[in-house]
Amino acid sequence: MVSELIDPALYETLFPEGVSRYAVGGLLVGLGAVVIYLGTGIAAGASTFLESTLSYVSDQSRFQRYRSSRDWRIVFTLGIIAGAFVYALTFQSGLVSSSLYQPGTTGELREVGGLTIWLTDVQPWRLFLGGILVGIGTRIGKGCTSGHGVCGVGSASKTSIVSVMTFLAVAIGTAQVVMALGVSP
Amino acid sequence: MPLIFVGGLIFGFGLGFSHMAQPEVVLHFLQFEDFGLLFVMFGAAIVSGIAFAVMPRLRERAPLTGDTYGRRLKSFDRNVLIGGAIFGVGWGLSGICPGAAYASLGVGNVTILWALAGMFVGAYIQGYWRSQRAASTSSVSAD
């Protein structure tokens, strides 16, 4: 394991929650994209759903371009929500456990009739303002963490690699500034 | 369609399992407090990378759609940098990206509706702006 390759104290600093839940989750995210790709040849991204869904309610030419893909994109998004719900029913609710899974310490857990739901502590204004910028940025930049990050990098696309490096660097800078300003959570 | 749903299901389960549906965990990564997110991104990219590299050699077309297997390649231009930077500010501020936001709803995080509402507003703003610009450039070239 990774933990044996590096100094334990450093490992604890870099990965306070361990790495298994991240690695397993990442492999599943990739597998989900692969299942779709194998069957359909589609390299799925999550952010085009925003524009394609707007095509139901807006006649703007920009949204109508995505009309042909809007139905499957809704199915994909509902699948993501349902998959996360299955996770909430099993691991998050403690019904299933595994040595590969480590529960987290962030946010707030609430019991709703046997189901454990998780709520974020991040303030609504951060989510809303951040969401607007994510909405603008992913659409101008031709993709997000799943389109560029998973499918694009997986395709060894130079555009995607540059995109990931750009948004990663800017996001780190932004998060550091926000933290330095004392905004928490 | 059922296959896309199943793919989305695995995708969303993975986002939940890796805690990417929790904005705090993403923010901890960006603040250098927990580097686990690297394993999510590289883990996912390696799995998809194998499929993207191998499938086109095994088969010509996808069984369900008849589409040819190809890589996900998009042309590079200034927009990739501008959009990436705007997305980066939003991601760094909120800890949320589109796929993870949908998954967050699935784990019961109704507060995330703020982020989803924001994303639709943002996507609408840029779509409206681009539609207007496309309309004005085409009318100019018609003159």
Tab-separated table of C-alpha atoms in Angstrom:
chain	number	residue	atom	x	y	z
A	1	MET	CA	0.000	0.000	0.000
A	2	VAL	CA	0.872	3.629	-0.389
A	3	SER	CA	1.086	4.016	3.380
A	4	GLU	CA	4.147	1.759	3.533
A	5	LEU	CA	6.018	3.578	0.806
A	6	ILE	CA	6.242	6.925	2.523
A	7	ASP	CA	6.956	8.196	6.013
A	8	PRO	CA	3.887	7.546	8.256
A	9	ALA	CA	3.865	11.101	9.641
A	10	LEU	CA	3.958	12.584	6.147
A	11	TYR	CA	1.256	10.165	5.012
A	12	GLU	CA	-0.924	11.265	7.923
A	13	THR	CA	-0.405	14.901	6.912
A	14	LEU	CA	-1.108	14.350	3.230
A	15	PHE	CA	-3.963	11.867	3.646
A	16	PRO	CA	-5.646	12.316	7.036
A	17	GLU	CA	-8.659	10.300	5.824
A	18	GLY	CA	-6.619	7.574	4.141
A	19	VAL	CA	-6.651	6.982	0.410
A	20	SER	CA	-8.786	3.882	-0.082
A	21	ARG	CA	-12.170	5.581	-0.219
A	22	TYR	CA	-10.797	8.072	-2.719
A	23	ALA	CA	-9.105	5.471	-4.896
A	24	VAL	CA	-12.093	3.098	-4.894
A	25	GLY	CA	-14.508	5.967	-5.541
A	26	GLY	CA	-12.327	7.249	-8.366
A	27	LEU	CA	-12.155	3.822	-9.999
A	28	LEU	CA	-15.958	3.623	-9.844
A	29	VAL	CA	-16.339	7.094	-11.353
A	30	GLY	CA	-14.076	5.979	-14.193
A	31	LEU	CA	-15.967	2.697	-14.525
A	32	GLY	CA	-19.269	4.563	-14.803
A	33	ALA	CA	-17.879	6.641	-17.658
A	34	VAL	CA	-16.456	3.488	-19.285
A	35	VAL	CA	-19.777	1.606	-19.135
A	36	ILE	CA	-21.403	4.421	-21.085
A	37	TYR	CA	-18.499	4.645	-23.495
A	38	LEU	CA	-18.428	0.912	-24.223
A	39	GLY	CA	-22.118	0.777	-25.013
A	40	THR	CA	-22.563	4.026	-26.858
A	41	GLY	CA	-19.185	5.500	-27.788
A	42	ILE	CA	-20.127	8.627	-25.826
A	43	ALA	CA	-17.471	10.315	-23.710
A	44	ALA	CA	-19.807	11.572	-21.020
A	45	GLY	CA	-19.414	14.906	-19.294
A	46	ALA	CA	-21.631	16.288	-16.575
A	47	SER	CA	-21.746	20.000	-17.349
A	48	THR	CA	-23.365	20.024	-20.800
A	49	PHE	CA	-26.508	18.850	-18.976
A	50	LEU	CA	-26.927	22.467	-17.854
A	51	GLU	CA	-27.193	23.803	-21.400
A	52	SER	CA	-29.019	20.829	-22.866
A	53	THR	CA	-31.678	21.028	-20.153
A	54	LEU	CA	-32.077	24.763	-20.685
A	55	SER	CA	-33.039	23.916	-24.269
A	56	TYR	CA	-36.398	22.670	-22.937
A	57	VAL	CA	-37.240	26.114	-21.621
A	58	SER	CA	-35.260	28.548	-23.764
A	59	ASP	CA	-35.177	29.135	-27.510
A	60	GLN	CA	-31.699	30.662	-27.442
A	61	SER	CA	-29.654	29.212	-30.312
A	62	ARG	CA	-26.833	28.281	-27.954
A	63	PHE	CA	-29.045	25.872	-26.025
A	64	GLN	CA	-30.838	24.456	-29.055
A	65	ARG	CA	-27.488	23.119	-30.305
A	66	TYR	CA	-27.682	20.530	-27.537
A	67	ARG	CA	-31.250	19.491	-28.241
A	68	SER	CA	-30.294	16.121	-29.694
A	69	SER	CA	-28.455	15.023	-26.571
A	70	ARG	CA	-30.737	16.487	-23.945
A	71	ASP	CA	-32.734	13.337	-23.218
A	72	TRP	CA	-29.823	11.042	-22.474
A	73	ARG	CA	-28.114	13.773	-20.466
A	74	ILE	CA	-31.100	13.916	-18.145
A	75	VAL	CA	-30.985	10.127	-17.775
A	76	PHE	CA	-27.253	10.332	-17.008
A	77	THR	CA	-27.815	13.015	-14.366
A	78	LEU	CA	-30.696	11.121	-12.762
A	79	GLY	CA	-28.390	8.097	-12.710
A	80	ILE	CA	-25.736	10.100	-10.861
A	81	ILE	CA	-28.284	11.269	-8.299
A	82	ALA	CA	-29.653	7.730	-7.909
A	83	GLY	CA	-26.141	6.269	-7.554
A	84	ALA	CA	-25.286	8.737	-4.821
A	85	PHE	CA	-28.601	7.874	-3.163
A	86	VAL	CA	-27.686	4.168	-3.219
A	87	TYR	CA	-24.422	5.126	-1.527
A	88	ALA	CA	-26.408	7.110	1.075
A	89	LEU	CA	-28.682	4.097	1.707
A	90	THR	CA	-25.751	1.726	2.169
A	91	PHE	CA	-22.416	3.102	3.344
A	92	GLN	CA	-23.578	6.494	4.579
A	93	SER	CA	-26.382	4.929	6.606
A	94	GLY	CA	-24.017	2.305	8.028
A	95	LEU	CA	-25.994	-0.566	6.522
A	96	VAL	CA	-22.909	-1.748	4.648
A	97	SER	CA	-19.323	-1.232	5.744
A	98	SER	CA	-15.949	-2.092	4.303
A	99	SER	CA	-12.328	-1.716	5.332
A	100	LEU	CA	-11.906	0.295	2.135
A	101	TYR	CA	-14.459	2.828	3.264
A	102	GLN	CA	-13.766	5.484	5.859
A	103	PRO	CA	-16.619	7.795	6.865
A	104	GLY	CA	-15.946	11.495	6.904
A	105	THR	CA	-15.970	14.184	9.527
A	106	THR	CA	-17.363	17.136	7.576
A	107	GLY	CA	-20.866	18.550	7.405
A	108	GLU	CA	-23.846	17.299	9.330
A	109	LEU	CA	-25.502	13.880	9.356
A	110	ARG	CA	-29.226	13.565	9.965
A	111	GLU	CA	-31.458	10.531	10.402
A	112	VAL	CA	-34.580	10.474	8.269
A	113	GLY	CA	-36.494	7.254	8.831
A	114	GLY	CA	-33.514	4.882	8.840
A	115	LEU	CA	-31.759	6.773	6.074
A	116	THR	CA	-28.787	8.902	6.996
A	117	ILE	CA	-28.624	12.050	4.926
A	118	TRP	CA	-25.653	14.358	4.765
A	119	LEU	CA	-25.807	18.153	4.711
A	120	THR	CA	-23.014	20.558	3.917
A	121	ASP	CA	-21.862	23.329	6.244
A	122	VAL	CA	-20.591	25.431	3.348
A	123	GLN	CA	-22.568	28.660	3.314
A	124	PRO	CA	-25.310	29.105	0.694
A	125	TRP	CA	-23.832	32.322	-0.741
A	126	ARG	CA	-20.586	30.488	-1.517
A	127	LEU	CA	-22.499	27.662	-3.185
A	128	PHE	CA	-24.685	30.027	-5.201
A	129	LEU	CA	-21.967	32.437	-6.316
A	130	GLY	CA	-19.555	29.557	-6.948
A	131	GLY	CA	-22.300	27.783	-8.884
A	132	ILE	CA	-22.815	30.780	-11.181
A	133	LEU	CA	-19.093	30.920	-11.964
A	134	VAL	CA	-18.980	27.138	-12.474
A	135	GLY	CA	-21.959	27.434	-14.827
A	136	ILE	CA	-20.305	30.159	-16.897
A	137	GLY	CA	-16.780	28.743	-16.741
A	138	THR	CA	-17.436	25.112	-17.631
A	139	ARG	CA	-19.514	26.100	-20.613
A	140	ILE	CA	-17.018	28.606	-22.006
A	141	GLY	CA	-14.148	26.240	-21.212
A	142	LYS	CA	-15.795	23.271	-23.006
A	143	GLY	CA	-16.012	20.997	-19.999
A	144	CYS	CA	-15.669	20.327	-16.311
A	145	THR	CA	-13.967	17.907	-13.974
A	146	SER	CA	-15.731	14.910	-15.541
A	147	GLY	CA	-15.564	15.876	-19.209
A	148	HIS	CA	-12.032	17.274	-19.206
A	149	GLY	CA	-10.784	15.673	-15.994
A	150	VAL	CA	-11.964	12.095	-16.470
A	151	CYS	CA	-12.779	11.528	-20.161
A	152	GLY	CA	-10.462	14.188	-21.601
A	153	VAL	CA	-7.395	13.340	-19.547
A	154	GLY	CA	-8.214	9.660	-20.117
A	155	SER	CA	-8.090	10.432	-23.839
A	156	ALA	CA	-4.697	12.112	-23.364
A	157	SER	CA	-6.236	15.235	-24.891
A	158	LYS	CA	-3.838	18.171	-24.648
A	159	THR	CA	-6.743	20.612	-24.470
A	160	SER	CA	-8.166	18.776	-21.478
A	161	ILE	CA	-4.833	18.520	-19.697
A	162	VAL	CA	-4.293	22.274	-20.113
A	163	SER	CA	-7.869	22.890	-18.934
A	164	VAL	CA	-7.416	20.745	-15.826
A	165	MET	CA	-4.126	22.443	-14.963
A	166	THR	CA	-5.762	25.852	-15.421
A	167	PHE	CA	-8.804	25.273	-13.258
A	168	LEU	CA	-6.855	23.356	-10.642
A	169	ALA	CA	-4.294	26.162	-10.250
A	170	VAL	CA	-6.950	28.889	-10.137
A	171	ALA	CA	-9.132	26.892	-7.730
A	172	ILE	CA	-6.217	26.325	-5.359
A	173	GLY	CA	-5.400	30.042	-5.462
A	174	THR	CA	-9.046	30.969	-4.850
A	175	ALA	CA	-9.465	28.519	-1.978
A	176	GLN	CA	-6.268	29.772	-0.363
A	177	VAL	CA	-7.430	33.399	-0.618
A	178	VAL	CA	-10.875	32.524	0.759
A	179	MET	CA	-9.231	30.669	3.649
A	180	ALA	CA	-6.818	33.556	4.304
A	181	LEU	CA	-9.790	35.926	4.470
A	182	GLY	CA	-11.147	33.754	7.237
A	183	VAL	CA	-14.303	32.604	5.428
A	184	SER	CA	-15.374	29.357	7.052
A	185	PRO	CA	-17.030	27.070	6.402
B	1	MET	CA	-30.885	4.704	-22.140
B	2	PRO	CA	-30.945	2.008	-19.411
B	3	LEU	CA	-27.210	1.612	-19.948
B	4	ILE	CA	-26.631	5.338	-19.560
B	5	PHE	CA	-28.639	5.210	-16.352
B	6	VAL	CA	-26.498	2.332	-15.039
B	7	GLY	CA	-23.336	4.184	-16.010
B	8	GLY	CA	-24.601	7.276	-14.207
B	9	LEU	CA	-25.489	5.099	-11.225
B	10	ILE	CA	-21.925	3.771	-10.897
B	11	PHE	CA	-20.539	7.248	-11.554
B	12	GLY	CA	-22.724	8.790	-8.838
B	13	PHE	CA	-22.062	5.982	-6.370
B	14	GLY	CA	-18.337	6.545	-6.887
B	15	LEU	CA	-18.722	10.272	-6.260
B	16	GLY	CA	-20.613	9.529	-3.048
B	17	PHE	CA	-18.146	6.859	-1.893
B	18	SER	CA	-15.147	9.110	-2.528
B	19	HIS	CA	-16.859	11.962	-0.644
B	20	MET	CA	-16.599	14.223	-3.686
B	21	ALA	CA	-20.265	15.025	-3.068
B	22	GLN	CA	-19.076	16.875	0.038
B	23	PRO	CA	-17.835	20.357	-0.894
B	24	GLU	CA	-15.806	20.473	2.328
B	25	VAL	CA	-13.652	17.559	1.179
B	26	VAL	CA	-12.922	19.288	-2.129
B	27	LEU	CA	-12.075	22.509	-0.267
B	28	HIS	CA	-9.745	20.569	2.056
B	29	PHE	CA	-7.902	19.373	-1.020
B	30	LEU	CA	-7.625	22.874	-2.473
B	31	GLN	CA	-6.404	24.133	0.915
B	32	PHE	CA	-3.729	21.392	1.010
B	33	GLU	CA	-5.271	19.658	4.022
B	34	ASP	CA	-6.114	16.353	2.335
B	35	PHE	CA	-4.712	15.259	-1.028
B	36	GLY	CA	-7.069	12.319	-1.445
B	37	LEU	CA	-8.840	13.980	-4.387
B	38	LEU	CA	-5.806	13.264	-6.555
B	39	PHE	CA	-6.578	9.570	-6.208
B	40	VAL	CA	-10.149	10.135	-7.332
B	41	MET	CA	-9.172	12.058	-10.421
B	42	PHE	CA	-6.260	9.889	-11.455
B	43	GLY	CA	-8.094	6.683	-10.536
B	44	ALA	CA	-10.984	7.692	-12.769
B	45	ALA	CA	-8.745	8.938	-15.592
B	46	ILE	CA	-6.688	5.733	-15.594
B	47	VAL	CA	-9.788	3.531	-15.861
B	48	SER	CA	-11.293	5.662	-18.624
B	49	GLY	CA	-7.867	5.976	-20.252
B	50	ILE	CA	-7.583	2.201	-20.641
B	51	ALA	CA	-11.010	2.008	-22.254
B	52	PHE	CA	-10.326	4.965	-24.547
B	53	ALA	CA	-7.039	3.419	-25.638
B	54	VAL	CA	-8.179	-0.186	-26.053
B	55	MET	CA	-11.748	-0.079	-27.356
B	56	PRO	CA	-11.107	1.659	-30.682
B	57	ARG	CA	-8.662	-1.156	-31.537
B	58	LEU	CA	-11.049	-3.944	-30.656
B	59	ARG	CA	-14.162	-2.671	-32.339
B	60	GLU	CA	-15.074	-0.076	-34.887
B	61	ARG	CA	-18.439	0.983	-33.549
B	62	ALA	CA	-20.376	1.004	-30.304
B	63	PRO	CA	-23.013	-1.769	-30.184
B	64	LEU	CA	-25.937	0.375	-29.039
B	65	THR	CA	-25.575	3.539	-31.082
B	66	GLY	CA	-23.375	2.531	-34.004
B	67	ASP	CA	-21.153	5.510	-33.225
B	68	THR	CA	-17.465	5.117	-33.898
B	69	TYR	CA	-15.234	4.855	-30.863
B	70	GLY	CA	-13.016	7.876	-30.560
B	71	ARG	CA	-11.154	9.848	-27.995
B	72	ARG	CA	-12.621	12.895	-26.314
B	73	LEU	CA	-10.742	15.628	-28.102
B	74	LYS	CA	-11.743	19.256	-28.118
B	75	SER	CA	-10.045	22.017	-30.016
B	76	PHE	CA	-7.836	24.312	-28.028
B	77	ASP	CA	-8.440	28.041	-28.026
B	78	ARG	CA	-8.420	30.987	-25.658
B	79	ASN	CA	-11.829	29.974	-24.309
B	80	VAL	CA	-10.361	26.855	-22.724
B	81	LEU	CA	-8.127	29.074	-20.587
B	82	ILE	CA	-10.738	31.758	-19.869
B	83	GLY	CA	-13.476	29.262	-19.070
B	84	GLY	CA	-11.106	27.092	-17.061
B	85	ALA	CA	-10.072	30.098	-14.982
B	86	ILE	CA	-13.688	31.170	-14.312
B	87	PHE	CA	-14.576	27.588	-13.431
B	88	GLY	CA	-11.525	27.496	-11.142
B	89	VAL	CA	-12.682	30.545	-9.193
B	90	GLY	CA	-16.143	29.013	-8.786
B	91	TRP	CA	-14.745	25.614	-7.808
B	92	GLY	CA	-12.338	27.168	-5.318
B	93	LEU	CA	-15.078	29.295	-3.799
B	94	SER	CA	-17.748	26.617	-3.470
B	95	GLY	CA	-15.960	23.249	-3.634
B	96	ILE	CA	-18.579	22.117	-6.126
B	97	CYS	CA	-18.439	20.971	-9.739
B	98	PRO	CA	-21.384	19.799	-11.858
B	99	GLY	CA	-21.174	15.996	-11.463
B	100	ALA	CA	-20.439	16.210	-7.749
B	101	ALA	CA	-23.325	18.641	-7.263
B	102	TYR	CA	-25.845	16.181	-8.758
B	103	ALA	CA	-24.382	13.438	-6.555
B	104	SER	CA	-24.591	15.730	-3.545
B	105	LEU	CA	-28.331	15.969	-4.036
B	106	GLY	CA	-28.425	12.166	-3.961
B	107	VAL	CA	-26.743	11.962	-0.556
B	108	GLY	CA	-29.468	14.207	0.843
B	109	ASN	CA	-27.674	17.533	0.706
B	110	VAL	CA	-30.596	19.815	-0.150
B	111	THR	CA	-28.429	22.866	0.569
B	112	ILE	CA	-26.679	22.066	-2.716
B	113	LEU	CA	-29.747	23.377	-4.564
B	114	TRP	CA	-28.132	26.787	-4.124
B	115	ALA	CA	-25.175	25.619	-6.166
B	116	LEU	CA	-27.371	23.919	-8.773
B	117	ALA	CA	-29.485	27.056	-9.114
B	118	GLY	CA	-26.282	29.058	-9.505
B	119	MET	CA	-25.014	26.715	-12.231
B	120	PHE	CA	-28.194	27.055	-14.259
B	121	VAL	CA	-28.072	30.834	-13.874
B	122	GLY	CA	-24.418	30.834	-14.965
B	123	ALA	CA	-25.038	28.511	-17.918
B	124	TYR	CA	-28.004	30.651	-18.958
B	125	ILE	CA	-25.975	33.869	-18.772
B	126	GLN	CA	-23.212	32.487	-20.969
B	127	GLY	CA	-25.674	30.828	-23.369
B	128	TYR	CA	-27.702	34.036	-23.726
B	129	TRP	CA	-24.564	36.070	-24.279
B	130	ARG	CA	-23.194	33.668	-26.862
B	131	SER	CA	-26.508	33.405	-28.688
B	132	GLN	CA	-26.687	37.208	-28.930
B	133	ARG	CA	-23.117	37.412	-30.117
B	134	ALA	CA	-23.660	34.708	-32.715
B	135	ALA	CA	-26.737	36.577	-33.953
B	136	SER	CA	-24.898	39.906	-34.211
B	137	THR	CA	-21.845	38.462	-35.996
B	138	SER	CA	-24.004	36.668	-38.548
B	139	SER	CA	-25.971	39.855	-39.251
B	140	VAL	CA	-22.726	41.771	-39.664
B	141	SER	CA	-21.353	39.250	-42.123
B	142	ALA	CA	-24.641	39.396	-44.033
B	143	ASP	CA	-24.164	43.110	-44.704
